CSV table of N, CA and C in Angstrom, one decimal:
chain,number,residue,atom,x,y,z
S,1,UNK,N,75.9,-11.4,-1.5
S,1,UNK,CA,77.4,-11.4,-1.3
S,1,UNK,C,77.8,-10.7,0.1
S,2,UNK,N,77.0,-10.7,1.1
S,2,UNK,CA,77.3,-10.3,2.5
S,2,UNK,C,78.6,-11.0,3.0
S,3,UNK,N,78.4,-12.4,2.7
S,3,UNK,CA,79.7,-13.1,3.4
S,3,UNK,C,81.0,-12.8,2.7
S,4,UNK,N,81.0,-12.3,1.5
S,4,UNK,CA,82.2,-11.9,0.8
S,4,UNK,C,82.7,-10.6,1.5
S,5,UNK,N,81.7,-9.7,1.5
S,5,UNK,CA,82.2,-8.4,2.2
S,5,UNK,C,82.8,-8.6,3.6
S,6,UNK,N,82.2,-9.4,4.4
S,6,UNK,CA,82.6,-9.8,5.8
S,6,UNK,C,84.1,-10.5,5.7
S,7,UNK,N,84.3,-11.4,4.8
S,7,UNK,CA,85.6,-12.0,4.6
S,7,UNK,C,86.7,-11.0,4.2
S,8,UNK,N,86.3,-10.0,3.3
S,8,UNK,CA,87.3,-9.2,2.8
S,8,UNK,C,87.5,-8.1,4.0
S,9,UNK,N,86.6,-7.8,4.7
S,9,UNK,CA,86.8,-6.8,5.8
S,9,UNK,C,87.7,-7.4,6.8
S,10,UNK,N,87.4,-8.8,7.2
S,10,UNK,CA,88.1,-9.6,8.2
S,10,UNK,C,89.6,-9.6,7.9
S,11,UNK,N,89.8,-10.2,6.6
S,11,UNK,CA,91.2,-10.2,6.2
S,11,UNK,C,92.0,-9.0,6.2
S,12,UNK,N,91.3,-7.7,5.7
S,12,UNK,CA,91.9,-6.5,5.8
S,12,UNK,C,92.3,-6.1,7.1
S,13,UNK,N,91.5,-6.4,8.0
S,13,UNK,CA,91.7,-6.1,9.5
S,13,UNK,C,93.0,-6.8,10.0
S,14,UNK,N,93.0,-8.2,9.6
S,14,UNK,CA,94.1,-8.8,10.0
S,14,UNK,C,95.5,-8.4,9.4
S,15,UNK,N,95.4,-7.9,8.1
S,15,UNK,CA,96.6,-7.4,7.6
S,15,UNK,C,96.9,-6.1,8.2
S,16,UNK,N,96.0,-5.4,8.5
S,16,UNK,CA,96.3,-3.9,9.1
S,16,UNK,C,96.9,-4.2,10.6
S,17,UNK,N,96.4,-5.3,11.2
S,17,UNK,CA,96.9,-5.6,12.5
S,17,UNK,C,98.2,-6.0,12.4
S,18,UNK,N,98.7,-6.8,11.5
S,18,UNK,CA,100.0,-7.3,11.3
S,18,UNK,C,100.9,-6.3,10.8
S,19,UNK,N,100.6,-5.3,10.1
S,19,UNK,CA,101.4,-4.2,9.7
S,19,UNK,C,101.6,-3.3,10.9
S,20,UNK,N,100.6,-3.1,11.8
S,20,UNK,CA,100.9,-2.4,13.0
S,20,UNK,C,101.7,-2.9,14.0
S,21,UNK,N,101.9,-4.3,14.0
S,21,UNK,CA,102.7,-5.0,14.9
S,21,UNK,C,104.1,-4.7,14.7
S,22,UNK,N,104.6,-4.3,13.6
S,22,UNK,CA,106.0,-4.1,13.3
S,22,UNK,C,106.9,-5.2,13.2
S,23,UNK,N,106.2,-6.4,13.1
S,23,UNK,CA,107.1,-7.6,13.1
S,23,UNK,C,106.6,-8.3,11.6
S,24,UNK,N,107.5,-9.2,11.3
S,24,UNK,CA,107.2,-10.2,10.1
S,24,UNK,C,106.3,-11.2,10.7
S,25,UNK,N,105.0,-11.3,10.3
S,25,UNK,CA,104.1,-12.4,10.7
S,25,UNK,C,103.4,-12.9,9.4
S,26,UNK,N,103.0,-14.2,9.6
S,26,UNK,CA,102.1,-14.8,8.6
S,26,UNK,C,100.5,-14.5,8.8
S,27,UNK,N,100.0,-14.0,7.6
S,27,UNK,CA,98.5,-13.9,7.7
S,27,UNK,C,97.9,-14.8,6.9
S,28,UNK,N,97.1,-15.8,7.7
S,28,UNK,CA,96.5,-16.9,6.9
S,28,UNK,C,95.2,-16.3,6.3
S,29,UNK,N,94.9,-16.7,5.0
S,29,UNK,CA,93.6,-16.2,4.6
S,29,UNK,C,92.5,-17.1,4.9
S,30,UNK,N,92.8,-18.3,5.2
S,30,UNK,CA,91.7,-19.3,5.7
S,30,UNK,C,92.0,-19.5,7.2
S,31,UNK,N,91.1,-18.9,7.9
S,31,UNK,CA,91.3,-19.1,9.4
S,31,UNK,C,89.8,-19.6,9.8
S,32,UNK,N,89.6,-19.4,11.2
S,32,UNK,CA,88.4,-19.9,11.8
S,32,UNK,C,87.1,-19.1,11.4
S,33,UNK,N,87.3,-17.6,11.0
S,33,UNK,CA,86.2,-16.9,10.6
S,33,UNK,C,86.0,-17.2,9.1
S,34,UNK,N,86.9,-17.2,8.2
S,34,UNK,CA,86.7,-17.3,6.9
S,34,UNK,C,86.5,-18.7,6.3
S,35,UNK,N,87.0,-19.6,7.4
S,35,UNK,CA,86.6,-21.2,7.2
S,35,UNK,C,85.1,-21.4,7.4
S,36,UNK,N,84.5,-20.6,8.4
S,36,UNK,CA,83.2,-20.6,8.8
S,36,UNK,C,82.3,-20.2,7.5
S,37,UNK,N,82.6,-19.2,7.0
S,37,UNK,CA,82.1,-18.5,5.9
S,37,UNK,C,82.1,-19.4,4.7
S,38,UNK,N,83.2,-20.1,4.4
S,38,UNK,CA,83.4,-21.1,3.4
S,38,UNK,C,82.4,-22.2,3.6
S,39,UNK,N,82.3,-22.7,4.8
S,39,UNK,CA,81.6,-23.9,5.2
S,39,UNK,C,80.1,-23.5,4.7
S,40,UNK,N,79.6,-22.3,5.2
S,40,UNK,CA,78.4,-21.9,4.9
S,40,UNK,C,77.9,-21.9,3.5
S,41,UNK,N,78.9,-21.3,2.7
S,41,UNK,CA,78.6,-21.3,1.3
S,41,UNK,C,78.5,-22.6,0.7
S,42,UNK,N,79.4,-23.5,1.1
S,42,UNK,CA,79.6,-24.9,0.5
S,42,UNK,C,78.1,-25.7,1.1
S,43,UNK,N,77.6,-25.4,2.2
S,43,UNK,CA,76.6,-26.0,2.5
S,43,UNK,C,75.3,-25.6,1.9
S,44,UNK,N,75.2,-24.4,1.7
S,44,UNK,CA,74.1,-23.7,0.8
S,44,UNK,C,74.1,-24.3,-0.7
S,45,UNK,N,75.5,-24.4,-1.2
S,45,UNK,CA,75.5,-25.1,-2.5
S,45,UNK,C,75.0,-26.6,-2.5
S,46,UNK,N,75.5,-27.3,-1.4
S,46,UNK,CA,75.1,-28.7,-1.4
S,46,UNK,C,73.5,-28.9,-1.1
S,47,UNK,N,73.1,-28.1,-0.2
S,47,UNK,CA,71.6,-28.1,0.0
S,47,UNK,C,70.8,-27.7,-1.4
S,48,UNK,N,71.3,-26.8,-2.1
S,48,UNK,CA,70.7,-26.4,-3.2
S,48,UNK,C,70.8,-27.4,-4.4
S,49,UNK,N,71.9,-28.0,-4.5
S,49,UNK,CA,72.0,-29.2,-5.4
S,49,UNK,C,71.2,-30.4,-5.1
S,50,UNK,N,71.1,-30.6,-3.9
S,50,UNK,CA,70.2,-31.7,-3.5
S,50,UNK,C,68.8,-31.5,-3.7
S,51,UNK,N,68.3,-30.2,-3.4
S,51,UNK,CA,66.9,-29.9,-3.7
S,51,UNK,C,66.7,-29.8,-5.3
S,52,UNK,N,67.7,-29.5,-6.1
S,52,UNK,CA,67.6,-29.2,-7.5
S,52,UNK,C,67.4,-30.7,-8.1
S,53,UNK,N,68.0,-31.6,-7.5
S,53,UNK,CA,67.9,-33.1,-7.9
S,53,UNK,C,66.7,-33.8,-7.3
S,54,UNK,N,66.4,-33.6,-6.2
S,54,UNK,CA,65.4,-34.3,-5.4
S,54,UNK,C,64.0,-33.8,-5.6
S,55,UNK,N,63.8,-32.6,-5.7
S,55,UNK,CA,62.4,-32.1,-5.9
S,55,UNK,C,61.7,-32.6,-7.4
S,56,UNK,N,62.5,-32.4,-8.4
S,56,UNK,CA,61.7,-33.0,-9.6
S,56,UNK,C,61.5,-34.5,-9.4
S,57,UNK,N,62.3,-35.3,-8.9
S,57,UNK,CA,62.3,-36.7,-8.7
S,57,UNK,C,61.0,-37.0,-7.7
S,58,UNK,N,60.7,-36.3,-6.8
S,58,UNK,CA,59.8,-36.3,-5.9
S,58,UNK,C,58.5,-36.1,-6.6
S,59,UNK,N,58.5,-35.0,-7.4
S,59,UNK,CA,57.3,-34.5,-8.2
S,59,UNK,C,56.7,-35.5,-9.1
S,60,UNK,N,57.8,-36.0,-10.0
S,60,UNK,CA,57.5,-36.6,-11.3
S,60,UNK,C,57.9,-38.1,-11.1
S,61,UNK,N,58.4,-38.5,-10.1
S,61,UNK,CA,58.8,-40.0,-9.9
S,61,UNK,C,60.3,-40.2,-10.3
S,62,UNK,N,60.5,-41.5,-10.5
S,62,UNK,CA,61.9,-41.8,-10.8
S,62,UNK,C,62.5,-41.4,-12.1
S,63,UNK,N,63.3,-42.1,-12.8
S,63,UNK,CA,64.2,-41.7,-13.9
S,63,UNK,C,63.1,-41.7,-15.1
S,64,UNK,N,63.2,-40.7,-15.8
S,64,UNK,CA,62.3,-40.6,-17.0
S,64,UNK,C,62.9,-41.2,-18.2
S,65,UNK,N,64.2,-41.3,-18.1
S,65,UNK,CA,64.8,-42.0,-19.3
S,65,UNK,C,65.5,-43.2,-18.9
S,66,UNK,N,65.5,-44.2,-19.7
S,66,UNK,CA,66.2,-45.4,-19.3
S,66,UNK,C,66.9,-45.8,-20.7
S,67,UNK,N,67.8,-46.6,-20.4
S,67,UNK,CA,68.8,-47.1,-21.7
S,67,UNK,C,67.9,-48.2,-22.5
S,68,UNK,N,68.0,-47.9,-23.8
S,68,UNK,CA,67.2,-48.9,-24.5
S,68,UNK,C,67.6,-50.4,-24.5
S,69,UNK,N,66.6,-51.3,-24.4
S,69,UNK,CA,67.0,-52.6,-24.2
S,69,UNK,C,67.5,-53.3,-25.5
S,70,UNK,N,67.5,-52.6,-26.5
S,70,UNK,CA,67.9,-53.2,-27.8
S,70,UNK,C,69.4,-53.3,-27.8
S,71,UNK,N,70.1,-52.6,-26.8
S,71,UNK,CA,71.5,-52.8,-26.9
S,71,UNK,C,72.2,-51.7,-27.8
S,72,UNK,N,71.5,-51.0,-28.5
S,72,UNK,CA,72.2,-50.1,-29.4
S,72,UNK,C,72.8,-48.7,-28.9
S,73,UNK,N,72.6,-48.6,-27.5
S,73,UNK,CA,73.2,-47.6,-26.7
S,73,UNK,C,72.5,-46.4,-27.0
S,74,UNK,N,71.3,-46.4,-27.6
S,74,UNK,CA,70.5,-45.2,-27.7
S,74,UNK,C,69.7,-45.0,-26.6
S,75,UNK,N,69.3,-43.8,-26.1
S,75,UNK,CA,68.5,-43.4,-25.0
S,75,UNK,C,67.0,-43.3,-25.4
S,76,UNK,N,66.2,-43.9,-24.8
S,76,UNK,CA,64.8,-44.0,-25.2
S,76,UNK,C,63.9,-43.7,-23.9
S,77,UNK,N,62.8,-43.1,-24.2
S,77,UNK,CA,62.0,-42.7,-23.0
S,77,UNK,C,61.5,-44.0,-22.3
S,78,UNK,N,61.3,-44.1,-20.9
S,78,UNK,CA,60.9,-45.2,-20.5
S,78,UNK,C,59.2,-45.2,-20.4
S,79,UNK,N,58.7,-44.2,-20.9
S,79,UNK,CA,57.2,-44.0,-20.8
S,79,UNK,C,56.6,-44.9,-22.1
S,80,UNK,N,55.4,-45.3,-21.8
S,80,UNK,CA,55.0,-46.1,-22.9
S,80,UNK,C,53.6,-45.2,-23.2
S,81,UNK,N,53.3,-45.2,-24.6
S,81,UNK,CA,52.0,-44.4,-25.0
S,81,UNK,C,51.0,-45.3,-25.4
């Protein structure tokens, strides 16, 4: 959670700076810094999801389950014994 702490500190610093200015200003929660942190988190989730899906397929081959050809809508293993 280091990115969360950095984001919170960044936003708190922006709020403090806005208060010290003595003017009414808009403080955006999503700016260049927090947007970059969000992009990093989304990239990690995307890569993790791809690896979660791709590694088992690479190790064990294609789809292990295929739709039954009988048309009953039941799922059956594509393996033959």
